PDB file of C-alpha atoms in Angstrom:
ATOM      1  CA  MET A1210      66.901 -31.946  -8.993  1.00 60.00           C
ATOM      2  CA  ILE A1211      66.741 -31.050  -5.315  1.00 72.00           C
ATOM      3  CA  SER A1212      66.174 -33.501  -2.435  1.00 84.00           C
ATOM      4  CA  VAL A1213      62.777 -32.814  -0.945  1.00 89.00           C
ATOM      5  CA  GLY A1214      63.841 -34.332   2.363  1.00 92.00           C
ATOM      6  CA  LEU A1215      66.826 -31.968   2.589  1.00 93.00           C
ATOM      7  CA  TRP A1216      64.682 -28.977   1.656  1.00 93.00           C
ATOM      8  CA  VAL A1217      61.924 -29.779   4.187  1.00 95.00           C
ATOM      9  CA  GLY A1218      64.464 -30.695   6.863  1.00 96.00           C
ATOM     10  CA  ALA A1219      66.270 -27.367   6.355  1.00 96.00           C
ATOM     11  CA  LEU A1220      62.957 -25.499   6.499  1.00 97.00           C
ATOM     12  CA  VAL A1221      61.783 -27.202   9.673  1.00 97.00           C
ATOM     13  CA  ALA A1222      65.122 -26.967  11.441  1.00 97.00           C
ATOM     14  CA  GLY A1223      65.638 -23.340  10.418  1.00 97.00           C
ATOM     15  CA  THR A1224      62.140 -22.305  11.478  1.00 97.00           C
ATOM     16  CA  ALA A1225      62.397 -24.160  14.821  1.00 97.00           C
ATOM     17  CA  ALA A1226      65.833 -22.767  15.555  1.00 97.00           C
ATOM     18  CA  VAL A1227      65.081 -19.117  14.905  1.00 97.00           C
ATOM     19  CA  SER A1228      61.705 -19.294  16.663  1.00 96.00           C
ATOM     20  CA  TYR A1229      63.191 -20.957  19.760  1.00 97.00           C
ATOM     21  CA  ALA A1230      66.078 -18.488  19.748  1.00 97.00           C
ATOM     22  CA  ALA A1231      63.506 -15.664  19.994  1.00 96.00           C
ATOM     23  CA  THR A1232      62.532 -17.042  23.421  1.00 95.00           C
ATOM     24  CA  GLN A1233      66.146 -16.528  24.535  1.00 95.00           C
ATOM     25  CA  GLY A1234      66.573 -12.914  23.428  1.00 92.00           C
ATOM     26  CA  TYR A1235      67.550 -10.532  20.698  1.00 93.00           C
ATOM     27  CA  TRP A1236      71.225 -11.307  20.128  1.00 94.00           C
ATOM     28  CA  LEU A1237      70.785 -15.088  20.074  1.00 96.00           C
ATOM     29  CA  GLN A1238      67.829 -14.894  17.710  1.00 96.00           C
ATOM     30  CA  MET A1239      69.780 -12.584  15.403  1.00 96.00           C
ATOM     31  CA  ALA A1240      72.828 -14.908  15.444  1.00 97.00           C
ATOM     32  CA  VAL A1241      70.637 -17.986  14.792  1.00 98.00           C
ATOM     33  CA  ALA A1242      68.890 -16.231  11.870  1.00 98.00           C
ATOM     34  CA  ALA A1243      72.298 -15.325  10.354  1.00 98.00           C
ATOM     35  CA  ILE A1244      73.667 -18.869  10.774  1.00 98.00           C
ATOM     36  CA  THR A1245      70.456 -20.386   9.362  1.00 98.00           C
ATOM     37  CA  CYS A1246      70.613 -18.166   6.268  1.00 98.00           C
ATOM     38  CA  ALA A1247      74.333 -18.924   5.840  1.00 98.00           C
ATOM     39  CA  ILE A1248      73.496 -22.609   5.809  1.00 97.00           C
ATOM     40  CA  PHE A1249      70.717 -22.049   3.265  1.00 98.00           C
ATOM     41  CA  VAL A1250      73.165 -20.193   1.006  1.00 98.00           C
ATOM     42  CA  LEU A1251      75.812 -22.896   1.327  1.00 97.00           C
ATOM     43  CA  LEU A1252      73.244 -25.574   0.414  1.00 96.00           C
ATOM     44  CA  ALA A1253      71.981 -23.573  -2.562  1.00 96.00           C
ATOM     45  CA  LEU A1254      75.486 -22.788  -3.870  1.00 96.00           C
ATOM     46  CA  ALA A1255      76.752 -26.327  -3.412  1.00 95.00           C
ATOM     47  CA  HIS A1256      73.681 -27.735  -5.207  1.00 94.00           C
ATOM     48  CA  ARG A1257      74.147 -25.395  -8.144  1.00 93.00           C
ATOM     49  CA  VAL A1258      77.843 -26.252  -8.468  1.00 93.00           C
ATOM     50  CA  ARG A1259      77.101 -29.933  -8.333  1.00 93.00           C
ATOM     51  CA  LEU A1260      74.366 -29.561 -10.993  1.00 92.00           C
ATOM     52  CA  ALA A1261      76.607 -27.533 -13.290  1.00 92.00           C
ATOM     53  CA  ARG A1262      79.547 -29.931 -12.894  1.00 92.00           C
ATOM     54  CA  SER A1263      77.339 -32.916 -13.748  1.00 91.00           C
ATOM     55  CA  GLY A1264      76.113 -31.265 -16.944  1.00 90.00           C
ATOM     56  CA  GLY A1265      72.811 -29.924 -15.668  1.00 89.00           C
ATOM     57  CA  SER A1266      70.761 -27.939 -18.150  1.00 91.00           C
ATOM     58  CA  GLU A1267      69.732 -24.325 -17.784  1.00 93.00           C
ATOM     59  CA  PRO A1268      66.189 -25.362 -16.695  1.00 93.00           C
ATOM     60  CA  ALA A1269      67.669 -27.701 -14.051  1.00 93.00           C
ATOM     61  CA  LEU A1270      69.908 -24.894 -12.725  1.00 94.00           C
ATOM     62  CA  ALA A1271      67.026 -22.381 -12.768  1.00 94.00           C
ATOM     63  CA  GLY A1272      64.727 -24.864 -11.034  1.00 94.00           C
ATOM     64  CA  SER A1273      67.304 -25.548  -8.344  1.00 94.00           C
ATOM     65  CA  THR A1274      67.901 -21.860  -7.732  1.00 95.00           C
ATOM     66  CA  SER A1275      64.187 -21.181  -7.559  1.00 96.00           C
ATOM     67  CA  ALA A1276      63.650 -23.991  -5.058  1.00 96.00           C
ATOM     68  CA  TRP A1277      66.373 -22.630  -2.762  1.00 97.00           C
ATOM     69  CA  MET A1278      64.957 -19.128  -3.074  1.00 97.00           C
ATOM     70  CA  GLY A1279      61.595 -20.594  -2.113  1.00 97.00           C
ATOM     71  CA  LEU A1280      63.224 -22.168   0.948  1.00 97.00           C
ATOM     72  CA  VAL A1281      64.398 -18.700   2.168  1.00 98.00           C
ATOM     73  CA  TRP A1282      60.965 -17.146   1.531  1.00 98.00           C
ATOM     74  CA  ALA A1283      59.128 -20.068   3.215  1.00 98.00           C
ATOM     75  CA  TRP A1284      61.491 -19.964   6.198  1.00 98.00           C
ATOM     76  CA  ALA A1285      60.882 -16.211   6.616  1.00 98.00           C
ATOM     77  CA  GLY A1286      57.121 -16.602   6.502  1.00 97.00           C
ATOM     78  CA  LEU A1287      56.971 -19.681   8.792  1.00 97.00           C
ATOM     79  CA  SER A1288      59.480 -18.260  11.236  1.00 97.00           C
ATOM     80  CA  MET A1289      57.390 -15.147  11.670  1.00 96.00           C
ATOM     81  CA  LEU A1290      54.230 -17.231  11.983  1.00 97.00           C
ATOM     82  CA  VAL A1291      55.641 -19.425  14.704  1.00 97.00           C
ATOM     83  CA  THR A1292      57.482 -16.611  16.475  1.00 96.00           C
ATOM     84  CA  TYR A1293      54.525 -14.227  16.605  1.00 96.00           C
ATOM     85  CA  GLN A1294      51.980 -16.863  17.470  1.00 96.00           C
ATOM     86  CA  LEU A1295      53.948 -18.671  20.176  1.00 95.00           C
ATOM     87  CA  VAL A1296      56.725 -16.408  21.445  1.00 94.00           C
ATOM     88  CA  LEU A1297      56.228 -12.671  20.803  1.00 94.00           C
ATOM     89  CA  SER A1298      53.426 -10.305  19.986  1.00 93.00           C
ATOM     90  CA  TRP A1299      53.294  -7.996  16.956  1.00 93.00           C
ATOM     91  CA  HIS A1300      50.039  -7.110  15.252  1.00 91.00           C
ATOM     92  CA  GLU A1301      51.402  -6.796  11.701  1.00 92.00           C
ATOM     93  CA  TRP A1302      52.977 -10.293  11.519  1.00 93.00           C
ATOM     94  CA  TRP A1303      50.273 -11.902   9.349  1.00 94.00           C
ATOM     95  CA  GLN A1304      50.945  -9.588   6.351  1.00 95.00           C
ATOM     96  CA  TYR A1305      54.530 -10.609   6.201  1.00 94.00           C
ATOM     97  CA  VAL A1306      53.720 -14.266   6.676  1.00 96.00           C
ATOM     98  CA  LEU A1307      51.328 -14.169   3.735  1.00 97.00           C
ATOM     99  CA  ALA A1308      53.950 -12.401   1.592  1.00 96.00           C
ATOM    100  CA  GLY A1309      56.699 -14.838   2.495  1.00 96.00           C
ATOM    101  CA  VAL A1310      54.592 -17.947   1.984  1.00 97.00           C
ATOM    102  CA  GLY A1311      53.054 -16.536  -1.205  1.00 97.00           C
ATOM    103  CA  VAL A1312      56.425 -15.785  -2.823  1.00 97.00           C
ATOM    104  CA  ALA A1313      57.711 -19.158  -1.676  1.00 97.00           C
ATOM    105  CA  ALA A1314      54.762 -20.843  -3.478  1.00 97.00           C
ATOM    106  CA  LEU A1315      55.577 -18.903  -6.672  1.00 96.00           C
ATOM    107  CA  CYS A1316      59.233 -19.944  -6.466  1.00 96.00           C
ATOM    108  CA  LEU A1317      58.284 -23.595  -5.930  1.00 95.00           C
ATOM    109  CA  GLY A1318      55.777 -23.495  -8.804  1.00 95.00           C
ATOM    110  CA  PHE A1319      58.436 -22.122 -11.075  1.00 94.00           C
ATOM    111  CA  SER A1320      60.890 -24.689  -9.881  1.00 94.00           C
ATOM    112  CA  ALA A1321      58.450 -27.478 -10.682  1.00 94.00           C
ATOM    113  CA  MET A1322      57.983 -26.072 -14.205  1.00 93.00           C
ATOM    114  CA  MET A1323      61.747 -25.965 -14.694  1.00 93.00           C
ATOM    115  CA  ALA A1324      62.164 -29.535 -13.355  1.00 91.00           C
ATOM    116  CA  LYS A1325      59.530 -30.709 -15.846  1.00 93.00           C
ATOM    117  CA  ASP A1326      61.350 -28.981 -18.724  1.00 90.00           C
ATOM    118  CA  ALA A1327      64.704 -30.397 -17.561  1.00 89.00           C
ATOM    119  CA  ALA A1328      63.292 -33.954 -17.386  1.00 89.00           C
ATOM    120  CA  ALA A1329      61.880 -33.598 -20.901  1.00 91.00           C
ATOM    121  CA  GLY A1330      65.155 -32.129 -22.236  1.00 89.00           C
ATOM    122  CA  ARG A1331      63.402 -28.867 -23.185  1.00 90.00           C
ATOM    123  CA  GLU A1332      64.688 -25.259 -22.808  1.00 90.00           C
ATOM    124  CA  ASP A1333      61.939 -22.642 -22.974  1.00 89.00           C
ATOM    125  CA  GLN A1334      64.061 -19.627 -23.649  1.00 91.00           C
ATOM    126  CA  ALA A1335      61.216 -17.163 -22.897  1.00 92.00           C
ATOM    127  CA  LEU A1336      60.703 -18.729 -19.461  1.00 90.00           C
ATOM    128  CA  LEU A1337      64.444 -18.749 -18.796  1.00 93.00           C
ATOM    129  CA  ASN A1338      64.601 -15.045 -19.731  1.00 93.00           C
ATOM    130  CA  ILE A1339      61.730 -14.258 -17.380  1.00 92.00           C
ATOM    131  CA  ALA A1340      63.587 -16.155 -14.638  1.00 91.00           C
ATOM    132  CA  ARG A1341      66.704 -14.139 -15.315  1.00 94.00           C
ATOM    133  CA  TYR A1342      64.882 -10.818 -15.185  1.00 95.00           C
ATOM    134  CA  LEU A1343      63.070 -11.775 -11.959  1.00 93.00           C
ATOM    135  CA  THR A1344      66.390 -12.806 -10.447  1.00 95.00           C
ATOM    136  CA  ILE A1345      67.923  -9.464 -11.415  1.00 96.00           C
ATOM    137  CA  GLY A1346      64.929  -7.707  -9.827  1.00 96.00           C
ATOM    138  CA  GLN A1347      65.169  -9.746  -6.689  1.00 96.00           C
ATOM    139  CA  PHE A1348      68.924  -9.155  -6.434  1.00 97.00           C
ATOM    140  CA  GLY A1349      68.429  -5.373  -6.739  1.00 97.00           C
ATOM    141  CA  GLY A1350      65.452  -5.408  -4.408  1.00 97.00           C
ATOM    142  CA  MET A1351      67.329  -7.297  -1.743  1.00 97.00           C
ATOM    143  CA  ILE A1352      70.311  -5.005  -1.944  1.00 98.00           C
ATOM    144  CA  ILE A1353      67.957  -1.991  -1.557  1.00 97.00           C
ATOM    145  CA  ALA A1354      66.192  -3.710   1.384  1.00 97.00           C
ATOM    146  CA  ILE A1355      69.480  -4.472   3.187  1.00 97.00           C
ATOM    147  CA  ILE A1356      70.748  -0.910   2.789  1.00 97.00           C
ATOM    148  CA  GLY A1357      67.315   0.591   3.697  1.00 96.00           C
ATOM    149  CA  MET A1358      67.067  -1.462   6.893  1.00 96.00           C
ATOM    150  CA  VAL A1359      70.492  -0.218   8.065  1.00 95.00           C
ATOM    151  CA  ILE A1360      69.709   3.400   7.160  1.00 95.00           C
ATOM    152  CA  ASP A1361      66.238   3.245   8.807  1.00 93.00           C
ATOM    153  CA  GLY A1362      67.673   1.785  12.014  1.00 90.00           C
ATOM    154  CA  LYS A1363      65.768  -1.476  11.600  1.00 90.00           C
ATOM    155  CA  MET A1364      69.017  -3.465  11.667  1.00 90.00           C
ATOM    156  CA  PRO A1365      70.141  -3.733  14.283  1.00 86.00           C
ATOM    157  CA  ARG A1366      66.713  -3.141  15.729  1.00 86.00           C
ATOM    158  CA  ASN A1367      65.863  -1.827  19.171  1.00 84.00           C
ATOM    159  CA  PRO A1368      64.812  -4.952  21.110  1.00 88.00           C
ATOM    160  CA  ALA A1369      62.088  -2.871  22.787  1.00 88.00           C
ATOM    161  CA  GLU A1370      60.257  -2.721  19.478  1.00 91.00           C
ATOM    162  CA  PRO A1371      57.817  -5.596  18.875  1.00 91.00           C
ATOM    163  CA  ASP A1372      59.136  -6.351  15.388  1.00 92.00           C
ATOM    164  CA  TRP A1373      62.723  -6.968  16.393  1.00 94.00           C
ATOM    165  CA  ALA A1374      62.632 -10.717  15.584  1.00 95.00           C
ATOM    166  CA  ALA A1375      60.974 -10.058  12.229  1.00 95.00           C
ATOM    167  CA  ASN A1376      63.637  -7.548  11.262  1.00 95.00           C
ATOM    168  CA  ALA A1377      66.451 -10.103  11.840  1.00 96.00           C
ATOM    169  CA  VAL A1378      64.485 -12.594   9.662  1.00 97.00           C
ATOM    170  CA  PHE A1379      63.962  -9.860   6.978  1.00 96.00           C
ATOM    171  CA  PHE A1380      67.608  -8.746   7.048  1.00 97.00           C
ATOM    172  CA  PHE A1381      69.356 -12.072   6.941  1.00 98.00           C
ATOM    173  CA  GLY A1382      66.780 -13.492   4.522  1.00 98.00           C
ATOM    174  CA  ALA A1383      67.472 -10.595   2.226  1.00 98.00           C
ATOM    175  CA  VAL A1384      71.244 -11.236   2.428  1.00 98.00           C
ATOM    176  CA  ALA A1385      70.653 -14.920   1.627  1.00 98.00           C
ATOM    177  CA  LEU A1386      68.373 -14.106  -1.330  1.00 98.00           C
ATOM    178  CA  ALA A1387      70.882 -11.520  -2.663  1.00 98.00           C
ATOM    179  CA  VAL A1388      73.735 -14.097  -2.534  1.00 98.00           C
ATOM    180  CA  ILE A1389      71.627 -16.875  -4.124  1.00 98.00           C
ATOM    181  CA  SER A1390      70.489 -14.440  -6.829  1.00 97.00           C
ATOM    182  CA  ALA A1391      73.996 -13.237  -7.520  1.00 97.00           C
ATOM    183  CA  ASN A1392      75.208 -16.852  -7.843  1.00 96.00           C
ATOM    184  CA  ALA A1393      72.415 -17.576 -10.270  1.00 94.00           C
ATOM    185  CA  LEU A1394      73.344 -14.566 -12.385  1.00 94.00           C
ATOM    186  CA  TRP A1395      77.154 -14.833 -12.268  1.00 93.00           C
ATOM    187  CA  GLY A1396      77.938 -18.265 -10.855  1.00 85.00           C
ATOM    188  CA  PRO A1397      78.227 -21.668 -12.510  1.00 80.00           C
ATOM    189  CA  SER A1398      76.105 -22.135 -15.577  1.00 82.00           C
ATOM    190  CA  ALA A1399      75.161 -24.980 -17.866  1.00 68.00           C
ATOM    191  CA  ARG A1400      77.804 -26.109 -20.317  1.00 60.00           C
ATOM    192  CA  ARG A1401      76.973 -25.413 -23.894  1.00 50.00           C
ATOM    193  CA  ARG A1402      77.162 -28.445 -26.178  1.00 43.00           C
TER     194      ARG A1402
END
């Protein structure tokens, strides 16, 4: 499946980079958030292509996708935690941290279930269907979030507002999740025997 070292390394590096960039100002933090999410997307897509080419099963592909989605959610939550505890001040940060870390935990739990099925050579079609519907929902939700943030003037955000750093994390995280979801829905899939 997925390399735990790579996943943790990407999480730590991404969180540290975007949190440090917040100390340097709005535009740098936004650029670092965008680059970090682009790297997450490239890692996720490359892993899925590699799995599909090597004959990975549907559970293996679903587990991989879920783990990379979990990375984006965990990064968003941890980036806000570090940023709003050490760099900036915004009183609503904790709600978004809980949501990001909570969804990350769900993604990782699902990834673990799929890895177990893949290792056993099983395909639980009901679980795979649930994964597909949740991915469709996430894709739609992220597209709506992206458009809504632009329409509401949250992206780009006025740097005088205390949530400016969180909005960059939200926006680019949503773009990353939309791309990873789209790739899961319409990208490489398991070869049928």
